[in-house]
Coordinates of C-alpha atoms in Angstrom, one line a residue:
Chain A
G1368 CA -5.6 -17.1 -11.7
A1369 CA -6.7 -13.6 -12.5
G1370 CA -5.5 -10.9 -10.1
V1371 CA -7.1 -7.7 -9.1
S1372 CA -8.0 -5.6 -12.1
Q1373 CA -8.8 -1.9 -12.2
S1374 CA -10.1 0.4 -14.9
P1375 CA -9.4 2.8 -16.4
S1376 CA -5.6 2.5 -16.2
N1377 CA -5.3 6.2 -16.8
K1378 CA -7.8 9.0 -16.5
V1379 CA -7.4 12.7 -17.4
T1380 CA -10.2 15.0 -16.4
E1381 CA -11.0 18.6 -16.0
K1382 CA -11.4 20.2 -12.6
G1383 CA -15.0 20.0 -11.5
K1384 CA -15.9 16.9 -13.4
D1385 CA -17.0 13.6 -11.7
V1386 CA -15.0 10.4 -12.2
E1387 CA -15.7 6.8 -11.5
L1388 CA -12.9 4.3 -10.9
R1389 CA -13.6 0.5 -11.0
C1390 CA -12.1 -2.4 -9.2
D1391 CA -12.6 -6.1 -9.8
P1392 CA -11.2 -8.1 -6.9
I1393 CA -9.8 -11.6 -7.0
S1394 CA -12.7 -14.1 -7.1
G1395 CA -13.6 -15.3 -3.7
H1396 CA -12.0 -12.4 -1.8
T1397 CA -14.5 -10.9 0.6
A1398 CA -12.5 -7.9 1.6
L1399 CA -11.7 -5.0 -0.7
Y1400 CA -9.7 -1.8 0.0
W1401 CA -9.1 1.4 -1.7
Y1402 CA -5.8 3.4 -1.2
R1403 CA -4.3 6.3 -3.0
Q1404 CA -0.7 7.3 -3.6
S1405 CA 0.1 10.9 -4.4
L1406 CA 3.3 12.1 -5.9
G1407 CA 6.0 12.0 -3.2
Q1408 CA 3.5 10.7 -0.6
G1409 CA 3.1 7.2 0.9
L1410 CA 0.0 5.1 0.2
E1411 CA -3.0 6.3 2.3
F1412 CA -6.0 4.2 3.2
L1413 CA -9.4 5.4 1.9
I1414 CA -12.0 2.8 2.6
Y1415 CA -12.5 -0.9 3.4
F1416 CA -15.3 -3.2 2.4
Q1417 CA -16.2 -6.5 4.0
G1418 CA -18.8 -8.0 1.5
N1419 CA -20.9 -5.1 0.5
S1420 CA -20.6 -3.2 3.8
A1421 CA -18.0 -0.5 4.5
P1422 CA -17.1 -0.7 8.2
D1423 CA -14.2 1.7 7.8
K1424 CA -14.6 4.8 5.7
S1425 CA -12.2 6.8 7.8
G1426 CA -9.8 7.5 5.1
L1427 CA -12.1 9.2 2.6
P1428 CA -10.7 12.8 2.4
S1429 CA -13.9 14.6 1.9
D1430 CA -17.6 14.1 1.1
R1431 CA -16.8 14.4 -2.6
F1432 CA -15.4 10.8 -2.3
S1433 CA -17.8 7.8 -2.1
A1434 CA -17.5 4.2 -2.9
E1435 CA -19.8 1.2 -3.2
R1436 CA -19.5 -2.5 -3.7
T1437 CA -22.2 -4.7 -5.2
G1438 CA -22.6 -8.4 -5.2
G1439 CA -19.7 -8.7 -2.9
S1440 CA -17.5 -8.2 -5.9
V1441 CA -16.9 -5.1 -8.1
S1442 CA -16.4 -1.8 -6.4
T1443 CA -16.6 1.7 -7.7
L1444 CA -14.9 4.7 -6.2
T1445 CA -16.5 8.0 -7.3
I1446 CA -15.0 11.4 -6.9
Q1447 CA -17.3 14.3 -7.5
R1448 CA -16.3 17.8 -8.5
T1449 CA -12.7 16.8 -8.9
Q1450 CA -9.9 19.1 -7.7
Q1451 CA -6.3 19.2 -8.8
E1452 CA -5.2 17.8 -5.4
D1453 CA -7.2 14.6 -6.2
S1454 CA -4.5 13.8 -8.8
A1455 CA -2.9 10.5 -7.6
V1456 CA -2.7 6.8 -8.3
Y1457 CA -5.8 5.1 -6.9
L1458 CA -5.0 1.5 -5.9
C1459 CA -7.5 -1.3 -5.0
A1460 CA -6.6 -4.4 -3.1
S1461 CA -8.5 -7.5 -2.1
S1462 CA -8.0 -10.3 0.5
L1463 CA -9.7 -13.3 1.8
G1464 CA -10.9 -11.2 4.7
G1465 CA -9.3 -12.8 7.7
F1466 CA -7.1 -10.8 10.0
G1467 CA -3.7 -10.4 8.6
E1468 CA -4.6 -12.0 5.3
T1469 CA -2.4 -10.8 2.4
Q1470 CA -3.8 -7.9 0.5
Y1471 CA -3.2 -8.2 -3.3
F1472 CA -3.1 -4.9 -5.2
G1473 CA -4.4 -4.1 -8.6
P1474 CA -2.3 -2.0 -11.0
G1475 CA -4.0 1.2 -10.1
T1476 CA -5.7 4.0 -11.9
R1477 CA -3.6 7.1 -12.6
L1478 CA -5.9 10.1 -12.2
L1479 CA -4.8 13.5 -13.5
V1480 CA -7.1 16.5 -12.8
L1481 CA -6.2 19.5 -15.0
Chain B
R1093 CA 4.4 12.4 13.6
K1094 CA 3.7 9.8 10.9
E1095 CA 2.4 6.5 12.1
V1096 CA 5.1 4.6 10.2
E1097 CA 8.4 6.2 9.5
Q1098 CA 11.2 5.2 7.2
D1099 CA 14.4 6.7 5.8
P1100 CA 13.4 7.6 2.2
G1101 CA 17.0 6.9 0.9
P1102 CA 18.0 6.3 -1.8
F1103 CA 20.4 3.7 -0.7
N1104 CA 22.9 3.2 -3.5
V1105 CA 24.8 -0.1 -3.2
P1106 CA 26.9 -2.3 -5.5
E1107 CA 25.8 -5.8 -6.5
G1108 CA 26.7 -8.3 -3.8
A1109 CA 26.4 -5.8 -0.9
T1110 CA 24.4 -6.3 2.2
V1111 CA 21.9 -3.5 3.0
A1112 CA 19.6 -2.9 5.9
F1113 CA 16.4 -0.8 6.1
N1114 CA 14.8 0.3 9.3
C1115 CA 11.3 1.4 10.2
T1116 CA 9.6 2.7 13.3
Y1117 CA 5.9 2.7 14.2
S1118 CA 4.1 4.8 16.7
N1119 CA 1.0 2.7 17.6
S1120 CA 2.1 0.3 20.3
A1121 CA -1.1 -1.8 19.8
S1122 CA -0.2 -2.6 16.2
Q1123 CA -0.7 -6.3 15.5
S1124 CA 0.7 -7.2 12.1
F1125 CA 3.8 -6.1 10.2
F1126 CA 4.9 -6.5 6.7
W1127 CA 7.5 -5.4 4.1
Y1128 CA 6.1 -4.7 0.6
R1129 CA 8.1 -4.0 -2.5
Q1130 CA 7.0 -1.5 -5.1
D1131 CA 8.7 -1.2 -8.5
C1132 CA 8.5 2.1 -10.4
R1133 CA 5.0 2.8 -11.6
K1134 CA 3.8 -0.6 -10.4
E1135 CA 1.6 -1.7 -7.6
P1136 CA 3.0 -2.8 -4.2
K1137 CA 3.6 -6.5 -3.7
L1138 CA 4.0 -8.4 -0.4
L1139 CA 7.7 -9.2 0.2
M1140 CA 7.3 -10.9 3.6
S1141 CA 5.5 -10.7 6.8
V1142 CA 7.5 -9.8 10.0
Y1143 CA 7.3 -11.8 13.2
S1144 CA 8.8 -11.2 16.6
S1145 CA 10.9 -14.3 16.3
G1146 CA 12.4 -13.0 13.1
N1147 CA 12.0 -14.6 9.8
E1148 CA 14.1 -15.3 6.7
D1149 CA 13.3 -15.9 3.1
G1150 CA 16.3 -16.6 1.0
R1151 CA 18.4 -13.5 1.0
F1152 CA 15.9 -11.5 3.0
T1153 CA 15.6 -11.4 6.8
A1154 CA 13.0 -9.4 8.7
Q1155 CA 13.0 -8.6 12.4
L1156 CA 10.5 -7.0 14.7
N1157 CA 11.3 -5.4 18.1
R1158 CA 8.0 -4.7 19.8
A1159 CA 9.6 -3.1 22.8
S1160 CA 11.3 -0.5 20.6
Q1161 CA 8.5 -0.5 18.0
Y1162 CA 11.1 -1.1 15.3
I1163 CA 11.1 -3.2 12.2
S1164 CA 14.1 -4.1 10.0
L1165 CA 14.7 -5.7 6.7
L1166 CA 18.1 -7.1 5.7
I1167 CA 19.0 -7.9 2.1
R1168 CA 22.2 -10.0 1.6
D1169 CA 24.0 -10.4 -1.7
S1170 CA 22.1 -7.6 -3.4
K1171 CA 21.0 -8.2 -7.0
L1172 CA 20.3 -5.6 -9.7
S1173 CA 16.7 -6.8 -9.6
D1174 CA 16.4 -5.8 -5.9
S1175 CA 16.3 -2.2 -7.0
A1176 CA 12.9 -0.9 -5.9
T1177 CA 11.1 0.9 -3.1
Y1178 CA 10.6 -1.0 0.1
L1179 CA 7.5 -0.2 2.1
C1180 CA 7.2 -0.8 5.8
V1181 CA 3.6 -1.7 6.5
V1182 CA 1.6 -2.0 9.8
I1183 CA -1.9 -3.2 10.7
G1184 CA -3.3 -1.7 13.8
N1185 CA -5.7 -3.3 16.4
T1186 CA -8.9 -1.7 15.3
G1187 CA -10.3 -5.0 14.0
F1188 CA -10.2 -3.5 10.5
Q1189 CA -7.6 -4.5 8.1
K1190 CA -6.3 -1.2 6.8
L1191 CA -2.7 -1.2 5.9
V1192 CA -0.7 1.8 7.2
F1193 CA 2.3 2.4 4.9
G1194 CA 5.6 4.1 5.5
T1195 CA 6.7 6.4 2.6
G1196 CA 9.2 3.8 1.5
T1197 CA 12.9 3.4 1.2
R1198 CA 14.4 3.5 -2.3
L1199 CA 17.1 1.0 -3.1
L1200 CA 19.4 1.3 -6.1
V1201 CA 21.7 -1.6 -6.8
S1202 CA 24.4 -0.9 -9.3
P1203 CA 26.7 -3.2 -11.3

């Protein structure tokens, strides 16, 4: 079956612009996660959705970052007024939602802020 | 101190060698433990879960020592295709499922 998909695969933007990153989870997966991986850094957690609710937003680095999920499916991560330090690979993962369930990752969106 | 620490490597080994990676975690209440594999410019993929009793999957063996807060991965008979970054991953006890990743250990298997 289809895995997690993300779009765009690559995004180049200018400092100060807003960007939207999209994630389509595996069908039937109730849990959805956003992570980011910066050059030379490990993956860091950003936000977790269970259905359309986000019980854990603790990883969002600033109020320029927001995310939503609609219909218990597609999620959008929005970064407003992008900064150069936002350049990273943004990865989305989904799981069945139970504790310890395997998280399956999408291919990521490579964001470069000039 | 990072919540999950790994030796970044790289570990350079010849084909057929046995190699071991270690990882320590700081949150004693952590509940679940995993090894993920990440190929260059690809997404992470689950390699195996790690249990206190130890578990084996083919050439791969994972061990968890809760008392020492230490996780290990052993790869026997290394293949060229094993070249990748191996990520040690922990889930805490918050009730939420966020994965906490180590920075990864890079393995290079050469002919």
